[in-house]
Short mmCIF file of C-alpha atoms in Angstrom, two decimals:
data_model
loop_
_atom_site.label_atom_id
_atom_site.label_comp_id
_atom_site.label_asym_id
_atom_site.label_seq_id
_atom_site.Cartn_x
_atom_site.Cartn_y
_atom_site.Cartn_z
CA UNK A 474 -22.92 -49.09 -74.89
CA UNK A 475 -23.64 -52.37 -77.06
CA UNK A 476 -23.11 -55.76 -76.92
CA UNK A 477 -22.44 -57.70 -80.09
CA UNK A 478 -22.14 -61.59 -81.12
CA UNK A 479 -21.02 -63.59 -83.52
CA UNK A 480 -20.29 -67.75 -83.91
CA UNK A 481 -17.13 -68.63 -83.44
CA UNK A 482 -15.03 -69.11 -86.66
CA UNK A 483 -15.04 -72.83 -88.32
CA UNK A 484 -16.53 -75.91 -89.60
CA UNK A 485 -19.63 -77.93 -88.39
CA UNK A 486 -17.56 -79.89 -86.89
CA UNK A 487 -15.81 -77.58 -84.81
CA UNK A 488 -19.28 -75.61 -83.95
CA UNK A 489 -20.62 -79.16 -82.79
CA UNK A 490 -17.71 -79.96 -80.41
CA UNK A 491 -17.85 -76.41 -78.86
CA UNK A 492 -21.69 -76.60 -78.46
CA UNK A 493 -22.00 -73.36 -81.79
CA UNK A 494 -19.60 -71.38 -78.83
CA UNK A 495 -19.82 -67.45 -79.53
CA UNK A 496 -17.17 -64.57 -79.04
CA UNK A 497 -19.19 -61.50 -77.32
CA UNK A 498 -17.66 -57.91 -77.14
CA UNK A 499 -18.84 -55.56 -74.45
CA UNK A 500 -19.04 -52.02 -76.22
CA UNK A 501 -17.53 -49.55 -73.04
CA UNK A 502 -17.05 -46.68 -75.67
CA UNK A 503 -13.74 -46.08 -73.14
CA UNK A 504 -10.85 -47.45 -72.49
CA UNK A 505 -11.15 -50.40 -70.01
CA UNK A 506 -8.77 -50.15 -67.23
CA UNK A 507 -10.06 -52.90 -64.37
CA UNK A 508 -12.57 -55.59 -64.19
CA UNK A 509 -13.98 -58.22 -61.58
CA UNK A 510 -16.55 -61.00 -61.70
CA UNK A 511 -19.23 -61.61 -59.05
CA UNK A 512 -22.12 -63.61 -59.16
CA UNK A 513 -25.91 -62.26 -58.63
CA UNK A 514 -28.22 -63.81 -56.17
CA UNK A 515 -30.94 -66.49 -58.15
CA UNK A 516 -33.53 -64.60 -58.58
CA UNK A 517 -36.91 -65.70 -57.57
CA UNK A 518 -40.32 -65.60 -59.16
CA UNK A 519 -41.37 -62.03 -60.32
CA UNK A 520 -37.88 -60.97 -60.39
CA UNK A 521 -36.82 -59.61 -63.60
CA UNK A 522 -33.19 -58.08 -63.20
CA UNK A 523 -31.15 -59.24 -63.88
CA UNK A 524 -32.61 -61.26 -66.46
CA UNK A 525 -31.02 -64.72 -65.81
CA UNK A 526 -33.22 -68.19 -64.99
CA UNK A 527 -35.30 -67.93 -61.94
CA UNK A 528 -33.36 -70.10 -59.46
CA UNK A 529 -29.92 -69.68 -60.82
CA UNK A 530 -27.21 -67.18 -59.97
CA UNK A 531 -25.95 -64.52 -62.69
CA UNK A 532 -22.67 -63.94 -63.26
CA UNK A 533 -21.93 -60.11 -63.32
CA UNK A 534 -18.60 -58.02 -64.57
CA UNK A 535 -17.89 -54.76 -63.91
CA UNK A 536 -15.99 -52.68 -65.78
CA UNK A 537 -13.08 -49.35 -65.17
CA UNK A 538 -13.17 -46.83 -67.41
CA UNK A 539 -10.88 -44.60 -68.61
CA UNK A 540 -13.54 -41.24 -68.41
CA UNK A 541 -14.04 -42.40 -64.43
CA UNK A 542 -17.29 -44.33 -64.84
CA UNK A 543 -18.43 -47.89 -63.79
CA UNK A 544 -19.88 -50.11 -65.84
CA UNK A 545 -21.54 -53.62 -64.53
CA UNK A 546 -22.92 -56.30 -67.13
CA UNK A 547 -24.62 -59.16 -67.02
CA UNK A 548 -22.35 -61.88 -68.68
CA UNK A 549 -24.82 -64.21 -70.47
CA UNK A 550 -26.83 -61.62 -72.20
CA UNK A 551 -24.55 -58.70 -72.54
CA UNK A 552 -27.28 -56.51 -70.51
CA UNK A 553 -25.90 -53.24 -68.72
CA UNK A 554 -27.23 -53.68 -65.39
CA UNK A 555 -25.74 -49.93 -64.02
CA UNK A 556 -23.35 -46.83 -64.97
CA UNK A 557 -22.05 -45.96 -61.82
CA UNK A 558 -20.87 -42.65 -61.95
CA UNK A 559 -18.67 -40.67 -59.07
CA UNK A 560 -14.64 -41.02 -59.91
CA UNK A 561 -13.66 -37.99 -61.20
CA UNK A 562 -10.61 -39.97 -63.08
CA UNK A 563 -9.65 -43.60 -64.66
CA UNK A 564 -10.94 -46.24 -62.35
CA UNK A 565 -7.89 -48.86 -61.95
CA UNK A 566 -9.28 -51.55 -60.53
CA UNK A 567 -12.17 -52.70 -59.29
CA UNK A 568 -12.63 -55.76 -56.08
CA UNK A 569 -15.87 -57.36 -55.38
CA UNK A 570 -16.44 -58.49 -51.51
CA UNK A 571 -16.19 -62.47 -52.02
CA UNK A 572 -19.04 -63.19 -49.56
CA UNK A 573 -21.53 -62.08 -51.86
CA UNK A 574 -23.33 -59.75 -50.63
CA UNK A 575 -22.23 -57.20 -54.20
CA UNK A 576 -20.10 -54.73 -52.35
CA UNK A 577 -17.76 -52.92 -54.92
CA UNK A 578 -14.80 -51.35 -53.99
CA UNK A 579 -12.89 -49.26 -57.25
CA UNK A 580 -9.92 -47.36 -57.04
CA UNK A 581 -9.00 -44.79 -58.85
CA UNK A 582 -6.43 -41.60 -60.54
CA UNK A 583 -8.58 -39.45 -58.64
CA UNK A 584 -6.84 -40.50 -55.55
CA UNK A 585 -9.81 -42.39 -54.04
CA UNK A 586 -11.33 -45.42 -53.23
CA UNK A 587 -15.47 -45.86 -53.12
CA UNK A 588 -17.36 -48.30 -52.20
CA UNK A 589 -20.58 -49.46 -53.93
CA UNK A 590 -23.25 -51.31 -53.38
CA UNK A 591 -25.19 -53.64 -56.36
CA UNK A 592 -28.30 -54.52 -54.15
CA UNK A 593 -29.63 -51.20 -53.45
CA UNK A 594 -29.49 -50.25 -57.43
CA UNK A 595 -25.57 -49.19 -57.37
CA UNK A 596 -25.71 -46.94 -54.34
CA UNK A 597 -22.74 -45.46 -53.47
CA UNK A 598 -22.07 -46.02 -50.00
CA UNK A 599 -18.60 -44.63 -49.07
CA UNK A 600 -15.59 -42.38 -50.20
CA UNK A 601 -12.23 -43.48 -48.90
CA UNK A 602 -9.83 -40.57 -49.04
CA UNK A 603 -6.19 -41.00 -47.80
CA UNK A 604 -3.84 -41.73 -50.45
CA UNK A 605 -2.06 -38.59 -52.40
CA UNK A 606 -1.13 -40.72 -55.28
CA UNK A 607 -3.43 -42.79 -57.90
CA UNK A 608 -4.52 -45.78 -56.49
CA UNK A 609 -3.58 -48.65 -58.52
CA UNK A 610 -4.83 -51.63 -56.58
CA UNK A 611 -7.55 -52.72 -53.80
CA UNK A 612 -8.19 -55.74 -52.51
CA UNK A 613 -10.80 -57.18 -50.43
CA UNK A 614 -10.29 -59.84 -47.42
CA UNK A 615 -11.70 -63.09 -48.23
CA UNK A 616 -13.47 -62.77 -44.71
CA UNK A 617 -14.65 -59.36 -45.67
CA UNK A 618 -13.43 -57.63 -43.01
CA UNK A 619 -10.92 -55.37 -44.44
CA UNK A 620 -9.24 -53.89 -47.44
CA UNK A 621 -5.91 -53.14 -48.59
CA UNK A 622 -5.01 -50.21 -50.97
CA UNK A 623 -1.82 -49.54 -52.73
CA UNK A 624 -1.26 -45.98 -54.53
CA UNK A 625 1.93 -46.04 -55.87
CA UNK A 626 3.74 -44.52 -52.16
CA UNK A 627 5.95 -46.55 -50.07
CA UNK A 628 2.80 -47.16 -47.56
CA UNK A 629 0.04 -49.48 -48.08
CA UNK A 630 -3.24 -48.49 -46.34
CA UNK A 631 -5.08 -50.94 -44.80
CA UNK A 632 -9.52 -50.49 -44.11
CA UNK A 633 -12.07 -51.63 -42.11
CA UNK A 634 -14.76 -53.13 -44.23
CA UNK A 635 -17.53 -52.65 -41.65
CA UNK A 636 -17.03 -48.96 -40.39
CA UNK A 637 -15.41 -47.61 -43.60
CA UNK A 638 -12.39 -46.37 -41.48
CA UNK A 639 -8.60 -46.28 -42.13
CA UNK A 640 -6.95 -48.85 -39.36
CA UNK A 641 -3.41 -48.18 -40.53
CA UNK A 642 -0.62 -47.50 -42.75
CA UNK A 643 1.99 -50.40 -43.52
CA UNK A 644 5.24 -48.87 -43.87
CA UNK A 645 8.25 -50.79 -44.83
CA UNK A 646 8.85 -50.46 -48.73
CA UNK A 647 11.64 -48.05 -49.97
CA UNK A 648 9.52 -47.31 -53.01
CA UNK A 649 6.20 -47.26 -54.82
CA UNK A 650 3.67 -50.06 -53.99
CA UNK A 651 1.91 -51.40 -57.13
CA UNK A 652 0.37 -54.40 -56.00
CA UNK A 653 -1.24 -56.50 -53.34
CA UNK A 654 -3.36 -59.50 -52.17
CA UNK A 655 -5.08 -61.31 -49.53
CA UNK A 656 -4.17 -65.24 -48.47
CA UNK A 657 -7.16 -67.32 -49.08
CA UNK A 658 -7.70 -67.43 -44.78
CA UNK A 659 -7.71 -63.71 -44.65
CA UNK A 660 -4.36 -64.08 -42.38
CA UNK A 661 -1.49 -63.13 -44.86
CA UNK A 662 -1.21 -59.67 -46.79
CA UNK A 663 1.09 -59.47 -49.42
CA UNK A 664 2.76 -56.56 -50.74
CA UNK A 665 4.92 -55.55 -54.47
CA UNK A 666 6.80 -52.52 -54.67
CA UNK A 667 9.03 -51.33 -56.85
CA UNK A 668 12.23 -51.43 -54.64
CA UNK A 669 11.87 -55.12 -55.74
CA UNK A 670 10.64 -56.89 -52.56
CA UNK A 671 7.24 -58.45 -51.36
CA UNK A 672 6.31 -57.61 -47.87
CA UNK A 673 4.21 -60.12 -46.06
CA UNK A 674 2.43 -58.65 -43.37
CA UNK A 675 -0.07 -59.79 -40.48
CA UNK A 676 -2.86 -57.34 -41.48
CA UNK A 677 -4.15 -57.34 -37.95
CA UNK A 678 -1.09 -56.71 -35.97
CA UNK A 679 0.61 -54.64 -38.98
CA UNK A 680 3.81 -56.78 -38.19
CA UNK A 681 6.30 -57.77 -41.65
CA UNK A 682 6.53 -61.28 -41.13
CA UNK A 683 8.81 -62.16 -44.33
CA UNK A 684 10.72 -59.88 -47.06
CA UNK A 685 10.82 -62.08 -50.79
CA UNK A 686 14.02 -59.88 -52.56
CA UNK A 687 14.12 -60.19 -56.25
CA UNK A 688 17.46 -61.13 -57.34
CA UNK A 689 18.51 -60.51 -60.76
CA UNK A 690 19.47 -63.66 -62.43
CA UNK A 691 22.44 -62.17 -64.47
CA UNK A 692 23.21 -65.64 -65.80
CA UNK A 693 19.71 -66.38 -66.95
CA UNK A 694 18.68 -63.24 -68.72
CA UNK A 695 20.44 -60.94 -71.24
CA UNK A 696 19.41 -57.46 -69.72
CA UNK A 697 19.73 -54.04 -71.82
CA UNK A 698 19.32 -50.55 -70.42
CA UNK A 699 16.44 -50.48 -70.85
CA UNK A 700 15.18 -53.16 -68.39
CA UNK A 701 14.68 -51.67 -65.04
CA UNK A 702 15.20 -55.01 -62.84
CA UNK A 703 13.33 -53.03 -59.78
CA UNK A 704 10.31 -52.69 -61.06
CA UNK A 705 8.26 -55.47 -59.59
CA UNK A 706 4.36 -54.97 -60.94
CA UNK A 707 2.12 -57.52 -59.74
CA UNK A 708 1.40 -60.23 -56.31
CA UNK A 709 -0.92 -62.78 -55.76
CA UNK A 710 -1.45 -65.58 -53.20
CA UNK A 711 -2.65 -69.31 -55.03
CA UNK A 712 -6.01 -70.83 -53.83
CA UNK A 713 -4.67 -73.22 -50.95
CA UNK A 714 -2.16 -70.18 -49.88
CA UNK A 715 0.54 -72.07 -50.08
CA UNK A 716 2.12 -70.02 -52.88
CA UNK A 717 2.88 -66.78 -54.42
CA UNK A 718 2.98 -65.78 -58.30
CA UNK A 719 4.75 -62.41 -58.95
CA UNK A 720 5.62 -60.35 -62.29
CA UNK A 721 8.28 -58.08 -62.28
CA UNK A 722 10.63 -55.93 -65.34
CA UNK A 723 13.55 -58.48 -65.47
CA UNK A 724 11.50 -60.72 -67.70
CA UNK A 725 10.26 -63.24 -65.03
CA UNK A 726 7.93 -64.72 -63.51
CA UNK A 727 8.30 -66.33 -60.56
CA UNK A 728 6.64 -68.87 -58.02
CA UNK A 729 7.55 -68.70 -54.51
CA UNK A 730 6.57 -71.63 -51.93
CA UNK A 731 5.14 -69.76 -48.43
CA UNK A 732 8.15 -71.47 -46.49
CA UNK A 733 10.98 -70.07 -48.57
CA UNK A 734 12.34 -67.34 -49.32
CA UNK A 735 14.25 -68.22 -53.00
CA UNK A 736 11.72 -68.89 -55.58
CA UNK A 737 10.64 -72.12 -56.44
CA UNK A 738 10.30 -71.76 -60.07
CA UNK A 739 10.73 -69.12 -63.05
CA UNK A 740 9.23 -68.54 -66.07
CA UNK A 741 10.68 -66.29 -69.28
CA UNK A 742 8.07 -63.62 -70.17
CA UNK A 743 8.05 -59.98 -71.43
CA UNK A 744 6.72 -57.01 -70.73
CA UNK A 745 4.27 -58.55 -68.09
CA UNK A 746 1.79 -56.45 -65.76
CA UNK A 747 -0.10 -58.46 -63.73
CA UNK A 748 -0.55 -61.94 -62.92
CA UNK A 749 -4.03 -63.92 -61.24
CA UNK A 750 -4.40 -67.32 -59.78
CA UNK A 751 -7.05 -69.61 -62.17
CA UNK A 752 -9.30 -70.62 -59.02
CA UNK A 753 -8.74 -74.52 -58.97
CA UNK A 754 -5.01 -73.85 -58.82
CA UNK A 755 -2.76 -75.32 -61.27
CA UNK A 756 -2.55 -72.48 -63.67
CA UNK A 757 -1.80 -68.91 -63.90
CA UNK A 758 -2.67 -66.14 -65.74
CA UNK A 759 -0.71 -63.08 -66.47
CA UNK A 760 -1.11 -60.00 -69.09
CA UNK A 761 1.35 -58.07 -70.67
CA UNK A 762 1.84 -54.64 -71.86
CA UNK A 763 1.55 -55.85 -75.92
CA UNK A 764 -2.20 -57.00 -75.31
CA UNK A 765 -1.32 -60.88 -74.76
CA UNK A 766 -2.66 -63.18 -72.01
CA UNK A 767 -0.18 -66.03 -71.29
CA UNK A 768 -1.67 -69.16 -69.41
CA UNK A 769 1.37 -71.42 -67.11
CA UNK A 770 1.43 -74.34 -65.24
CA UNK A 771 2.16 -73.64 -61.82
CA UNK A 772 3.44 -76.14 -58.93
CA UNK A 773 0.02 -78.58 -57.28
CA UNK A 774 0.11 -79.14 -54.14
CA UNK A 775 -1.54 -81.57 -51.98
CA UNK A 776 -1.84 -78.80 -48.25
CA UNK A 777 -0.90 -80.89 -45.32
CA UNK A 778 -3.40 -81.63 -42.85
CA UNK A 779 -1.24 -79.35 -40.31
CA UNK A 780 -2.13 -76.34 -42.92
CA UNK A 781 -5.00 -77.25 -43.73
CA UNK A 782 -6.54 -76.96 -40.26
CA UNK A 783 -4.34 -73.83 -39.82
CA UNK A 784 -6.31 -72.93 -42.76
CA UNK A 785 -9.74 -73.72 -40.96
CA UNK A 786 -8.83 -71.79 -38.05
CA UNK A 787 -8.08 -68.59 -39.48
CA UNK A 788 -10.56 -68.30 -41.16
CA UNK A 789 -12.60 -67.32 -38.59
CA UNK A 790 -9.82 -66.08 -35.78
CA UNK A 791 -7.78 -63.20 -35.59
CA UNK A 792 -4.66 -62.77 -34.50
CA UNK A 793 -4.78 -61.57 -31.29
CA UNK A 794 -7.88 -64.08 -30.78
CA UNK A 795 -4.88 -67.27 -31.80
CA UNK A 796 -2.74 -65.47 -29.00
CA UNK A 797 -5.12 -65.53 -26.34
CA UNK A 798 -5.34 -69.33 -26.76
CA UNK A 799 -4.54 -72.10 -23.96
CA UNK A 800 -2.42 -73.49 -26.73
CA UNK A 801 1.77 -74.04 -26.80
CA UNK A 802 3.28 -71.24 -28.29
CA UNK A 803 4.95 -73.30 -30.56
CA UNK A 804 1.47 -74.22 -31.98
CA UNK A 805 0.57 -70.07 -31.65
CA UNK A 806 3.36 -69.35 -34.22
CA UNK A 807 2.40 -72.03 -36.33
CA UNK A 808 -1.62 -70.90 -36.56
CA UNK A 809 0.27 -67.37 -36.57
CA UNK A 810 2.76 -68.33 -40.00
CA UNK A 811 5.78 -66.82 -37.69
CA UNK A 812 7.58 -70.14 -38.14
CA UNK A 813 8.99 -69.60 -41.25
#
């Protein structure tokens, strides 16, 4: 593997105003399948890897390959901090534990999940076995407590993050699920499956709190054979968790607010795959089968003070912790987001 550079076509001019900016290509000699961004500790005096300023925090991608490997870089320089090696297939997507600690979780065609960890030199810590289909998706809860798989089978399986254990399966699709996501307070799970629904779920009771049904909009859309309306691809919850983006084969995407259950807005895109939050809010991201990336305004929102302390709260409480409360139940299925 290589990394090359070169400055970014155009005049002085243009080199001045973007500070001589430079397109860099990470050489993976495979095809790249998943990717996710962490940042490495500042390193302190003596410390030479990565190789970023002492005092300042790296940032770090790794890569999914297509021959089963794992591949983590250091951004700035292009530096190949490890090869991870272990799936025995193309690794699909890759999750880094948001509390920074560099935890890895990739999943993989080889059925598995495994868990990795950066700070003792790429070790890998844990095989997750459970799924009989390739594992498309994993993602990690923003409290780092669990993890969510989806493997293209009408069950989700939900983890422990701490013992490495299955806690259970979440079983309510009719069909394959692709996709699936975390709300920013670690109290929402969202599921996309191809019988065209979103499942939101209270990971720690397993309970379906809301169904989203993608309706075709016959009036809006001029759909051929071809187009298999079902097919929903990719979820994702937006920063405040107020919310969701999804992609799906009927040429949409759509916006849905937390509180209703029509979307809120639509947008007119093809062949779309997956969609992401931009972290700030205010903009989404999605990618497409034909190698684009498409950038959209999405809805701002200024949260409430009633969600944002919601917010606050679970954070740090569980379910059953909210339930056992001295609190109104009225105020229990609000912290609880059963008042929909």
């Amino acid at each position: 593997c290589k990394t090359s550079e070169r400055k970014s076509r155009g005049g002085k001019a243009e080199a001045r105003s973007r500070g001589a900016a430079k397109e860099k290509t990470l050489e993976c000699g495979q095809i790249v399948w998943g990717l996710a961004f962490s940042a490495w500790p500042a390193a302190e005096a003596g410390e030479t890897e990565p190789s970023c300023a002492v005092g300042l925090p790296c940032l770090i991608l790794a890569t999914g390959l297509n021959d089963g490997q794992i591949k983590v870089w250091e951004v700035q320089t292009g530096h190949l901090l490890f090869s991870l090696s272990g799936h025995q297939d193309v690794v699909r997507d890759l999750s880094f534990a948001p509390n920074g600690s560099l935890i890895l979780v990739s999943a993989s065609r080889d059925k598995t999940l495994r868990v990795w960890d950066l700070s003792r030199d790429g070790r890998q810590v844990q095989v997750l076995s459970g799924h009989v289909q390739w594992v498309y998706c994993c993602s990690i809860s923003p409290d780092c407590s669990m993890l969510c798989s989806a493997a293209g089978e009408k069950s989700a399986l939900l983890w422990s993050m701490r013992s490495y254990t299955l806690i259970r399966r979440l079983e309510g699709h009719q069909s394959s699920v692709v996709s699936c996501d975390f709300s920013p307070d670690s109290a929402l799970l969202v599921t996309a499956s191809y019988d065209a629904c979103v499942i939101m779920w209270d990971p720690y009771t397993g309970e379906q709190l809301r169904t989203l049904r993608h309706v075709p909009l016959h009036s809006a859309l001029d759909y051929s054979s071809e187009v298999h309306t079902s097919s929903l691809r990719s979820v994702c919850f937006s920063p405040e968790g107020l919310y969701l983006a999804t992609v799906a084969d009927d040429r949409l995407l759509r916006i849905w607010a937390l509180e209703l259950r029509a979307p809120v807005a639509f947008a007119p895109m093809t062949n779309g795959l997956c969609c992401m939050y931009f972290p700030h809010g205010g903009c989404i991201a999605t990618g497409t089968r034909d190698g684009h990336v498409q950038f959209w305004t999405a809805p701002r929102v200024l949260s409430s003070l009633k969600h944002l302390c919601r917010k606050a709260l679970r954070t740090f409480l569980t379910t059953y912790q909210v339930l056992a409360l001295p609190i109104p139940r009225k105020l229990k299925e609000f912290l609880t987001y059963r008042t929909f």
